[in-house]
PDB file of C-alpha atoms in Angstrom:
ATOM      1  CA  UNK A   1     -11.303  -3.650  -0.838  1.00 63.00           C
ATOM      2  CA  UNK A   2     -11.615  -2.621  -4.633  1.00 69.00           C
ATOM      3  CA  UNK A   3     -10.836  -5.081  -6.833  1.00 71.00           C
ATOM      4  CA  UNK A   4      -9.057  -2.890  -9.916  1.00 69.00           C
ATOM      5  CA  UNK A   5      -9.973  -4.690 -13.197  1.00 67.00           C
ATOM      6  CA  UNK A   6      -7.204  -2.145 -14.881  1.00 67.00           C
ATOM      7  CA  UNK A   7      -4.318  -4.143 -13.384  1.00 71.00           C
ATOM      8  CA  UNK A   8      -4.874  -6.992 -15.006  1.00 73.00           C
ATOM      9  CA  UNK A   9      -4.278  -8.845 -11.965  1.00 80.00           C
ATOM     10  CA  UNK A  10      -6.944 -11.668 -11.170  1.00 87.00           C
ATOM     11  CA  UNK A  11      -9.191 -10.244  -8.461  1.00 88.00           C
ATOM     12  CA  UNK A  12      -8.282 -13.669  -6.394  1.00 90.00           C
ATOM     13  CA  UNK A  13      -4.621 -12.753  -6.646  1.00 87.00           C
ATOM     14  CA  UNK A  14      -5.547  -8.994  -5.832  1.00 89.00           C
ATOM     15  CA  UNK A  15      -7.360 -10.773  -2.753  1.00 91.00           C
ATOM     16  CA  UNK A  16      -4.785 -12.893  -1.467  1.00 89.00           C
ATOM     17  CA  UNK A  17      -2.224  -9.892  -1.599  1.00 87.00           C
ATOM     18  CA  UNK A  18      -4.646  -8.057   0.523  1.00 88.00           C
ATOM     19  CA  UNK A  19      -4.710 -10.769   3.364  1.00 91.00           C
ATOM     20  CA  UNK A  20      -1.108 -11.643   2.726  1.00 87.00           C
ATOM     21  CA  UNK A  21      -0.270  -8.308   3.977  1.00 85.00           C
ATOM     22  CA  UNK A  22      -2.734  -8.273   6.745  1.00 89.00           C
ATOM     23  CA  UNK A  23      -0.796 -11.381   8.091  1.00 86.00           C
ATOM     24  CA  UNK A  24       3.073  -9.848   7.235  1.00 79.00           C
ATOM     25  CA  UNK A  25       1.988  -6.497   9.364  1.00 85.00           C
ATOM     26  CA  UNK A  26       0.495  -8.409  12.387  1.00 87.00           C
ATOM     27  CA  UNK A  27      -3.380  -8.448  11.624  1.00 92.00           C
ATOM     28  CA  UNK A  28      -3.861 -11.595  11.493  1.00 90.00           C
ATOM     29  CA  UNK A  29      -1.555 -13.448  14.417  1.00 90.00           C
ATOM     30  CA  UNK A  30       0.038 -16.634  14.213  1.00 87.00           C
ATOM     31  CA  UNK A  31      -2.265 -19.276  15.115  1.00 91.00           C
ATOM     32  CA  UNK A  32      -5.193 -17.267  14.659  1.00 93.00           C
ATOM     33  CA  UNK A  33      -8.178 -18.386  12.875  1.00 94.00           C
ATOM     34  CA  UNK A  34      -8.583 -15.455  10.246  1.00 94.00           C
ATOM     35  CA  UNK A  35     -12.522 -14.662   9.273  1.00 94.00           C
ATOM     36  CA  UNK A  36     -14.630 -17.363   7.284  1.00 94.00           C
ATOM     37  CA  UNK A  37     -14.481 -17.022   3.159  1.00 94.00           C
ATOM     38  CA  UNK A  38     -17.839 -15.779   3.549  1.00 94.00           C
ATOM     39  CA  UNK A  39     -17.247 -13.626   6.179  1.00 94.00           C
ATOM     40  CA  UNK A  40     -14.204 -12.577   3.470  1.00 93.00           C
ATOM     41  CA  UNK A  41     -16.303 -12.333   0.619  1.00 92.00           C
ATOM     42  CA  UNK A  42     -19.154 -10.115   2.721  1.00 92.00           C
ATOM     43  CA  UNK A  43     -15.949  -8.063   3.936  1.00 89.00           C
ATOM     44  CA  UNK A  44     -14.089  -7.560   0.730  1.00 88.00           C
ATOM     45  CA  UNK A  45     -17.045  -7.456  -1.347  1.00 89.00           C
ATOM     46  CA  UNK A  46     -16.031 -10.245  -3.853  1.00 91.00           C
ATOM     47  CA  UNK A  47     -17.246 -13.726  -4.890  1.00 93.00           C
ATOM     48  CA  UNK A  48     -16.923 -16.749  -2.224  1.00 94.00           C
ATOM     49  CA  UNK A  49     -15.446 -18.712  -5.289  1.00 94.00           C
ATOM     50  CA  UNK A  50     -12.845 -15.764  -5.564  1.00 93.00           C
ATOM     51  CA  UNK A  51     -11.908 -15.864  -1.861  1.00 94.00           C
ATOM     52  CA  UNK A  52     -11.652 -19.631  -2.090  1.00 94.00           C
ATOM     53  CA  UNK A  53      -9.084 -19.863  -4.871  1.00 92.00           C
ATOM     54  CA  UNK A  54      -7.291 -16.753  -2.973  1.00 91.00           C
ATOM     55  CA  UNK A  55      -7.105 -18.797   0.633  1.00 92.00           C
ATOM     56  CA  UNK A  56      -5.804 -21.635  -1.813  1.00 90.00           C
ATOM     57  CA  UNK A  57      -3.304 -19.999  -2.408  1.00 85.00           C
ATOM     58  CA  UNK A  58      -2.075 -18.903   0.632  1.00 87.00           C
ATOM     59  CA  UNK A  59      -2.519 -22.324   1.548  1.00 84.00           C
ATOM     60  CA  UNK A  60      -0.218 -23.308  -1.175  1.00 77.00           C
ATOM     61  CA  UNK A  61       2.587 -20.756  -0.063  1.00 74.00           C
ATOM     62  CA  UNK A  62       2.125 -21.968   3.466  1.00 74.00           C
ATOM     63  CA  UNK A  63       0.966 -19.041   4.637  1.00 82.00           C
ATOM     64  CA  UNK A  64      -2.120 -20.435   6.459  1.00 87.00           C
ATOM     65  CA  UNK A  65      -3.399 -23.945   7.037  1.00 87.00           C
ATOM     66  CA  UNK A  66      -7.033 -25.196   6.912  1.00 89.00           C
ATOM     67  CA  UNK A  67      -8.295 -27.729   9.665  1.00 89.00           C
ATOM     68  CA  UNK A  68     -11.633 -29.252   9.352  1.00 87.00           C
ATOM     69  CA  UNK A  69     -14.438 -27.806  10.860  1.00 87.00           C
ATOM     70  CA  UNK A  70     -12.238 -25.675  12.735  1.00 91.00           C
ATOM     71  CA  UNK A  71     -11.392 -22.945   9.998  1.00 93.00           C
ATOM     72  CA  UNK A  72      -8.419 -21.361   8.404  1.00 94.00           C
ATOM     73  CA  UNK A  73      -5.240 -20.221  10.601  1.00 92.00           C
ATOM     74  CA  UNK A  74      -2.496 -18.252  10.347  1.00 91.00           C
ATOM     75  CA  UNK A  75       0.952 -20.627   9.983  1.00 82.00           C
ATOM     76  CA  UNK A  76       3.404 -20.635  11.593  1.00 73.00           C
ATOM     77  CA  UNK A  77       6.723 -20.214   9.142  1.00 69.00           C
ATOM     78  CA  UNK A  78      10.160 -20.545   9.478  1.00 66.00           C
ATOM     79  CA  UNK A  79      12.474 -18.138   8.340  1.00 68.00           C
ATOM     80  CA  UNK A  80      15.931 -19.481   7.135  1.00 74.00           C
ATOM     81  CA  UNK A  81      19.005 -16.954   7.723  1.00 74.00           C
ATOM     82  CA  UNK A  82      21.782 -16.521   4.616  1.00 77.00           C
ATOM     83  CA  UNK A  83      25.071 -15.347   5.867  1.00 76.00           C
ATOM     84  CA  UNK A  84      25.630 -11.871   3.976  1.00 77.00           C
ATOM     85  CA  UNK A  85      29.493 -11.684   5.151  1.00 75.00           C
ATOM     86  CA  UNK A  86      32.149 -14.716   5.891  1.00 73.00           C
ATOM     87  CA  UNK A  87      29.826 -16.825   3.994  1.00 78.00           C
ATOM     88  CA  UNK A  88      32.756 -18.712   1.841  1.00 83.00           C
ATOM     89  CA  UNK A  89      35.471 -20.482   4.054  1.00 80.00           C
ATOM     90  CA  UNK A  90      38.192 -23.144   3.329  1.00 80.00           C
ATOM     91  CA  UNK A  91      37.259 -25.569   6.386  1.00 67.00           C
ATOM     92  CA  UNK A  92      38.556 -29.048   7.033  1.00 57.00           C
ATOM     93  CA  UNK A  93      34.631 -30.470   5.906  1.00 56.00           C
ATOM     94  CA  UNK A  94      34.499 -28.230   2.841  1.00 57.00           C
ATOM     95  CA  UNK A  95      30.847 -28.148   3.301  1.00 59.00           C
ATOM     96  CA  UNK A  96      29.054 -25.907   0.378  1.00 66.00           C
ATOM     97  CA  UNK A  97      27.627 -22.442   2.490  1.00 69.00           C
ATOM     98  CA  UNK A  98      23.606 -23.559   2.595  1.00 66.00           C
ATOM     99  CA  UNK A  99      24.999 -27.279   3.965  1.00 65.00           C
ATOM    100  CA  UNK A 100      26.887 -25.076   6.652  1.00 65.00           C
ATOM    101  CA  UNK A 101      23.896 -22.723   7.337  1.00 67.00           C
ATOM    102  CA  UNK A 102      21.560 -25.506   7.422  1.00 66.00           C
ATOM    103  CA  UNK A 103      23.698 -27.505  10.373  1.00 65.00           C
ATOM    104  CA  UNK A 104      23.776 -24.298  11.938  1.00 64.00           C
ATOM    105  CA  UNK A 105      19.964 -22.977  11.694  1.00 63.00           C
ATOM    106  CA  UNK A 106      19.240 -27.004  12.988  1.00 62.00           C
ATOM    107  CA  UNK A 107      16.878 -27.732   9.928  1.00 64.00           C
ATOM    108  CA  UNK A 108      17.219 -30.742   7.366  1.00 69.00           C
ATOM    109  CA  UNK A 109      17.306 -29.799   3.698  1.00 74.00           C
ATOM    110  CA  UNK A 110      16.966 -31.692   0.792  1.00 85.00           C
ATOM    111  CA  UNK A 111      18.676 -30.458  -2.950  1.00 89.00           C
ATOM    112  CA  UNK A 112      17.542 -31.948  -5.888  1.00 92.00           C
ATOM    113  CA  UNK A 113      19.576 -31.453  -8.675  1.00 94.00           C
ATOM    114  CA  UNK A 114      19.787 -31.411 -12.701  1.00 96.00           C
ATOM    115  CA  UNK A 115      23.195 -31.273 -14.600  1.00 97.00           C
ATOM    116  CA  UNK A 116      24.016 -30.925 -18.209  1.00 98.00           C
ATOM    117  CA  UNK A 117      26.517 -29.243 -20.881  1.00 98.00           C
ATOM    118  CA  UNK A 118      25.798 -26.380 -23.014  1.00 98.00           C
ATOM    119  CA  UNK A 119      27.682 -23.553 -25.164  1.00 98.00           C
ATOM    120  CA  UNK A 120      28.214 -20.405 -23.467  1.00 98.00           C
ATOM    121  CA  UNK A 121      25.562 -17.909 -23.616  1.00 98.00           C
ATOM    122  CA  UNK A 122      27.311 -14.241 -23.975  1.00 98.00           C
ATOM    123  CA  UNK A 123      26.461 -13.365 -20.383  1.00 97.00           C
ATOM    124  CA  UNK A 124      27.737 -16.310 -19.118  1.00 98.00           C
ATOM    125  CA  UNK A 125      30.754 -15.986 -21.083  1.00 98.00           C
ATOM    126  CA  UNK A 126      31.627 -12.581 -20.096  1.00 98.00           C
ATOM    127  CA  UNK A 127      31.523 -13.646 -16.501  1.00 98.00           C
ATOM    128  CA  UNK A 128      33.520 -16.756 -16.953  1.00 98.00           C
ATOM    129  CA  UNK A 129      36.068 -14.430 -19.468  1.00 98.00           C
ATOM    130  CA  UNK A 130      35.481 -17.454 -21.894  1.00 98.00           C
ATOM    131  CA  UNK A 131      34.416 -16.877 -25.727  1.00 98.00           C
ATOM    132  CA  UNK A 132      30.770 -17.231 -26.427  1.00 98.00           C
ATOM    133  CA  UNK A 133      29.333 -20.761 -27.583  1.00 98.00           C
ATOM    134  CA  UNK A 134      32.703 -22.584 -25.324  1.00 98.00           C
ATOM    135  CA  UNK A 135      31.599 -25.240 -23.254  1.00 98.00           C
ATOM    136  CA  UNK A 136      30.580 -24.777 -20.002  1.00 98.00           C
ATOM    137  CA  UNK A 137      28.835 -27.762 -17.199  1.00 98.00           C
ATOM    138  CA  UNK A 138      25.532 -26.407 -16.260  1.00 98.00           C
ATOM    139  CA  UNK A 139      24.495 -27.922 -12.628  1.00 97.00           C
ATOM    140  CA  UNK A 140      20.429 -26.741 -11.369  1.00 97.00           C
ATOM    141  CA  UNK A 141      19.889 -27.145  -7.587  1.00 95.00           C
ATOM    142  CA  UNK A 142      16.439 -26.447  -5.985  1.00 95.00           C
ATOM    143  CA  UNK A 143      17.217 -26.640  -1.884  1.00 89.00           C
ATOM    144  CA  UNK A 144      14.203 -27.611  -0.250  1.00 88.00           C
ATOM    145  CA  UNK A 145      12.839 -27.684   3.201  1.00 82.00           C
ATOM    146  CA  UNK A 146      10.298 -29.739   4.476  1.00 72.00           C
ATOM    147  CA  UNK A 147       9.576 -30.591   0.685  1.00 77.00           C
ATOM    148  CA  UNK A 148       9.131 -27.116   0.109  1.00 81.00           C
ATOM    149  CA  UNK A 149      10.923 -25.093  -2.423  1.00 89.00           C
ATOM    150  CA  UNK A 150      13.351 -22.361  -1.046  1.00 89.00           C
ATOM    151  CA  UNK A 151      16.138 -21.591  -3.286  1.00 92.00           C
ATOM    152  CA  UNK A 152      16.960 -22.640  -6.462  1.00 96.00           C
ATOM    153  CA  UNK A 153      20.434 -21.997  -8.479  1.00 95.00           C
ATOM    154  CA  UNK A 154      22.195 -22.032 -11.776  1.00 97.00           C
ATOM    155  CA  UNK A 155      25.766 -22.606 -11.871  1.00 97.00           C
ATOM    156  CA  UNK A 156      28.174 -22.378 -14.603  1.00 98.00           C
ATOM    157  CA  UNK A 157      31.757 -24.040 -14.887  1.00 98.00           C
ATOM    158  CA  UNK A 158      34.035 -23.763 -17.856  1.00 98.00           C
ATOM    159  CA  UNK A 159      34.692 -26.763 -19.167  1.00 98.00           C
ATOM    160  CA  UNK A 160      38.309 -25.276 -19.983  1.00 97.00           C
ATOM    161  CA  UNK A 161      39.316 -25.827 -16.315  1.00 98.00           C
ATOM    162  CA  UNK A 162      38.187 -28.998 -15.258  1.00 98.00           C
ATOM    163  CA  UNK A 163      37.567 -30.997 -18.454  1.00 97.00           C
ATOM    164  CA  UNK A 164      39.469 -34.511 -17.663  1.00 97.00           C
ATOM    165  CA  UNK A 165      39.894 -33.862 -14.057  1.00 97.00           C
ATOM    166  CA  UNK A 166      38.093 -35.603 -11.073  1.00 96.00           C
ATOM    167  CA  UNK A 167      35.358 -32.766 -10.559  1.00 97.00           C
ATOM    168  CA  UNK A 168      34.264 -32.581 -14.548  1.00 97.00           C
ATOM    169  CA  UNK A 169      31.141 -33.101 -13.345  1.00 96.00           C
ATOM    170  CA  UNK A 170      29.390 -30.938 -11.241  1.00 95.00           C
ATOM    171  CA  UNK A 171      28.059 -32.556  -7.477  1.00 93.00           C
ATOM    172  CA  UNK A 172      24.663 -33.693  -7.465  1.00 91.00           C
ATOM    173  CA  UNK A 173      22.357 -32.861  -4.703  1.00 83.00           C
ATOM    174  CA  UNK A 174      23.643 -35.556  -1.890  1.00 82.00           C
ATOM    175  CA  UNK A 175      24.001 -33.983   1.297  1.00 74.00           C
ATOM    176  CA  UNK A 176      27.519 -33.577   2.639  1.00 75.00           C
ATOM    177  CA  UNK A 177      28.995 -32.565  -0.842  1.00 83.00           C
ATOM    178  CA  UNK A 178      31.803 -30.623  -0.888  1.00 86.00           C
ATOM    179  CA  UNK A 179      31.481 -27.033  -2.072  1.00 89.00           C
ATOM    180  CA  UNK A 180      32.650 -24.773  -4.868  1.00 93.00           C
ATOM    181  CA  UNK A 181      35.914 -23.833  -3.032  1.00 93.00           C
ATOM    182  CA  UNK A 182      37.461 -27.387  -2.182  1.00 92.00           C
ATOM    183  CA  UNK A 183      36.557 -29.252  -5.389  1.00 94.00           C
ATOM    184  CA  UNK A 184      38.308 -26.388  -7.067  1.00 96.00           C
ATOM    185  CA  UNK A 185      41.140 -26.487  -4.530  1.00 95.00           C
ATOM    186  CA  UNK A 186      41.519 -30.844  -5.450  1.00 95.00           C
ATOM    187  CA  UNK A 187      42.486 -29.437  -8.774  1.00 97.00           C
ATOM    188  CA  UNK A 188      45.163 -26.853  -7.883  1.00 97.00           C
ATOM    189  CA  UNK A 189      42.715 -24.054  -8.311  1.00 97.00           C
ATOM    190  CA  UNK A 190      42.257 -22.046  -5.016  1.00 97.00           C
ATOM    191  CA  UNK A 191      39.764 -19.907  -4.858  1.00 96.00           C
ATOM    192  CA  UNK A 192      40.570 -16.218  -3.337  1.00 95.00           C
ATOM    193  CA  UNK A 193      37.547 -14.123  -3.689  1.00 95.00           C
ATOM    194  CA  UNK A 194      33.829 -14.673  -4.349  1.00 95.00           C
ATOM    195  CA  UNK A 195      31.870 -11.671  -5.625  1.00 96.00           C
ATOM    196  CA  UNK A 196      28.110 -11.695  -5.030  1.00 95.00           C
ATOM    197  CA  UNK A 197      25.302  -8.998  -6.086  1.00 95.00           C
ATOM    198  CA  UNK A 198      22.145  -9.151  -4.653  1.00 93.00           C
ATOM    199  CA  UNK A 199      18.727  -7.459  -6.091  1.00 94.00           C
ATOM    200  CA  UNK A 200      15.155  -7.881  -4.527  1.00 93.00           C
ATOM    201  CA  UNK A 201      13.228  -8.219  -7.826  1.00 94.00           C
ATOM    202  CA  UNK A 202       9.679 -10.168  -8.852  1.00 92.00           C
ATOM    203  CA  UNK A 203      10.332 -13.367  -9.979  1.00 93.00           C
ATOM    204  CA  UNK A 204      10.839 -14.834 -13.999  1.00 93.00           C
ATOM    205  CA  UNK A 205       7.706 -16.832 -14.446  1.00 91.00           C
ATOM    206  CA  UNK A 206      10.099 -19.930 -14.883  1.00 93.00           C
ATOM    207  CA  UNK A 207      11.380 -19.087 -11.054  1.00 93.00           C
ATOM    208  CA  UNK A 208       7.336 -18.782  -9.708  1.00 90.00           C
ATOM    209  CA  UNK A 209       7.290 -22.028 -11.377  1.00 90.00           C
ATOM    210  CA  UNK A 210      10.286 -23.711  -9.653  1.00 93.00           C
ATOM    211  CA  UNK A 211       9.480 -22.250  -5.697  1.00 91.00           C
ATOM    212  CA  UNK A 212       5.978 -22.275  -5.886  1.00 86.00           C
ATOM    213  CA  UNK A 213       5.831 -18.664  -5.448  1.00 83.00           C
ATOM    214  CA  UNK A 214       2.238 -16.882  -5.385  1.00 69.00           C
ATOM    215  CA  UNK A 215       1.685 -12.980  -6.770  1.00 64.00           C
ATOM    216  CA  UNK A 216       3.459 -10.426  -5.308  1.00 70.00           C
ATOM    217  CA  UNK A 217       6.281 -12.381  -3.781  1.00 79.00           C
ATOM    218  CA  UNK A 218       9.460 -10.910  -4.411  1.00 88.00           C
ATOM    219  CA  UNK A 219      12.991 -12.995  -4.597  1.00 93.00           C
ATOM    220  CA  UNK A 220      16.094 -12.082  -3.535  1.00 93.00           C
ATOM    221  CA  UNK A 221      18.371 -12.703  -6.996  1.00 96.00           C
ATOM    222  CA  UNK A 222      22.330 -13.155  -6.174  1.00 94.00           C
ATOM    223  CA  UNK A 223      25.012 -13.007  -8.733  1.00 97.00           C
ATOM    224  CA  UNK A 224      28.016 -15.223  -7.546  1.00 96.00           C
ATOM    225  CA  UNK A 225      31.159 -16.144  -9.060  1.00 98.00           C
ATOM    226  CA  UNK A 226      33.914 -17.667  -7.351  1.00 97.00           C
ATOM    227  CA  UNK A 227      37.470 -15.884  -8.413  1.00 97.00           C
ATOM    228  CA  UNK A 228      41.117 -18.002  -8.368  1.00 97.00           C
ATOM    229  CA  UNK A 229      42.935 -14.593  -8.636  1.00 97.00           C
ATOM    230  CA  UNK A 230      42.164 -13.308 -11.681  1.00 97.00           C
ATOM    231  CA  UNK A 231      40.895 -16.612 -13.563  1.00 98.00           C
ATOM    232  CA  UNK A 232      36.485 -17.021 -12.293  1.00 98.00           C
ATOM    233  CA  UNK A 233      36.160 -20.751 -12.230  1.00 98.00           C
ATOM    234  CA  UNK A 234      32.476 -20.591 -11.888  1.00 98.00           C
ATOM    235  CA  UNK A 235      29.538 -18.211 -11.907  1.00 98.00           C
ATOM    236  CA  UNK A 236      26.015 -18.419 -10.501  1.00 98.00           C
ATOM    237  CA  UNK A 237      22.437 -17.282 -10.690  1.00 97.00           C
ATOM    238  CA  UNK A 238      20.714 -18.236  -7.464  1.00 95.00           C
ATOM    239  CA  UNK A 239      16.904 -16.829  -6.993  1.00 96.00           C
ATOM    240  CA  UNK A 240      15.737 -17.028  -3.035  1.00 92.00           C
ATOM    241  CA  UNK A 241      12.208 -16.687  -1.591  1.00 90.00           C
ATOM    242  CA  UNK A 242      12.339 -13.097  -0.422  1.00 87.00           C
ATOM    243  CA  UNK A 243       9.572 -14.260   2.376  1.00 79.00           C
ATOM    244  CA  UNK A 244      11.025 -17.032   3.660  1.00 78.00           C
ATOM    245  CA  UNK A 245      15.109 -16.149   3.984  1.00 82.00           C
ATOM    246  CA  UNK A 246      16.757 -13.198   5.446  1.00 80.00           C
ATOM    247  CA  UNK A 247      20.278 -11.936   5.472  1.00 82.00           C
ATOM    248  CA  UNK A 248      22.539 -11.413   8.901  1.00 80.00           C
ATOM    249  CA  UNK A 249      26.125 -10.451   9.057  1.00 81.00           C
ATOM    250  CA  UNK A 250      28.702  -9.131  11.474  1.00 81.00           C
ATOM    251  CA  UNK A 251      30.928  -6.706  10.131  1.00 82.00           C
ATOM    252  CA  UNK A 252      34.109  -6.405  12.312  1.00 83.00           C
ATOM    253  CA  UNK A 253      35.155  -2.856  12.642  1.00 88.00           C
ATOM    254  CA  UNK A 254      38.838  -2.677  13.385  1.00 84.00           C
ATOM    255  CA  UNK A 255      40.123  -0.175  15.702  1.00 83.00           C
ATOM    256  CA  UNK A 256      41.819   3.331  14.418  1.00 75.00           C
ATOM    257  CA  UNK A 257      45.294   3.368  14.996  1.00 70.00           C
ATOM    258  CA  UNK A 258      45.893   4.908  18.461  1.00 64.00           C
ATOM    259  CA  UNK A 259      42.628   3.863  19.492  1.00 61.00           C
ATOM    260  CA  UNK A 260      42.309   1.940  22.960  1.00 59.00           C
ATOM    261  CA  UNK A 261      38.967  -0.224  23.938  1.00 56.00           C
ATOM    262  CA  UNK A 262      37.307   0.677  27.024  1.00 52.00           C
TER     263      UNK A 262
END
């Protein structure tokens, strides 16, 4: 490869894009040993210090794993599914959706969680229909799997609905907490409709910083807010490893009238 000093991207970044995409398009197997950094360096025409810092990397994403004497190897990485329909349900447990999908999928997860008050930014406002600088309870999660970083989300709750009630404060991260839906529903607010957006977009550098994301790893950004008819109770930013998650749905296509099923 070229390493193109006009991008202004370090040439070990430029590297480990290289070999990251070898691996994604099947190069590079799972559980195969991928070439020596000299080997690399000979083969990409770079410096073994850049290759180094670029396999550290990958290292660091989990992409590959280094075992003495032995060499560097392609990892082996699970991929966590997202429900993109029938994602929000009132059920008895009132599990939040990633608890759900995480009992489901059969791995253990781990949220860690920050909480706090602020005034209203304008975009926040405008999705909560509140004025600018009114209260709202800020709540951070970062969901992790085998201590690493998958997901991490901002959620936003005006203060004007459930100031002096039992769920004032937002849930920390202990596992079997109940969700958006039935802590609003405890409070006579139930919960309807939940809109979502979802981009594929390169991360802030603040989101890199939280899931440990190398270059050129996209995330999947989703816009949430959860709807009592017409009154949001709480909106969302949630930014997702776009390597490590996928979305699956089942869409169920009801027959025309007249129809018959064979």
């Amino acid at each position: 490869m070229t390493i193109n000093e006009a991008t202004g991207v370090a040439p070990y970044r430029q590297v480990a894009a290289a070999l990251r995409e070898d691996i994604v398009r099947g190069k590079y197997l799972i559980g195969q040993r991928i070439p020596s950094n000299r080997e690399l360096a000979d083969h990409l025409d770079v410096s073994l210090p850049t290759v180094v810092k670029a396999i550290e990397e990958l290292r660091d994403e989990g992409m590959v794993e280094t075992r003495r004497g032995r060499g560097t190897f392609v990892r082996a990485r699970q991929v966590f599914t997202r429900k993109g329909a029938a994602r929000y349900t009132r059920t008895p447990g009132g599990l939040a959706p990633n608890m759900a999908e995480a009992k489901a999928g059969g791995w253990h997860d781990t949220v860690t969680a920050e909480r706090w008050r602020e005034p209203a930014s304008e975009n926040v406002a405008e999705r909560l229909r509140i004025a600018p600088g009114d209260p709202v309870t800020v709540a951070r999660y970062l969901w992790l799997v085998a201590d690493r970083p998958i997901q991490v989300g901002t959620q936003y709750e005006p203060l004007a609905l459930t100031a002096g009630t039992p769920i004032e404060e937002p849930v920390d991260g202990t596992r079997g907490n109940p969700g958006v839906i039935s802590r609003f529903d405890s409070i006579g607010l139930h919960v309807d409709h939940v809109d979502e957006e979802t981009r594929a977009m390169m991360p802030s550098a603040e989101e890199s910083r939280l899931l440990q994301l190398g270059s050129g790893i996209p995330i999947l950004k989703v816009t949430r807010t959860h709807w009592a008819g017409d009154t949001p109770v709480e909106t969302a930013d949630i930014a997702i490893r776009g390597d490590r998650m996928s979305i699956v749905a089942r869409h169920d296509v009801p027959l025309s009238e007249g129809a018959s099923q064979s």
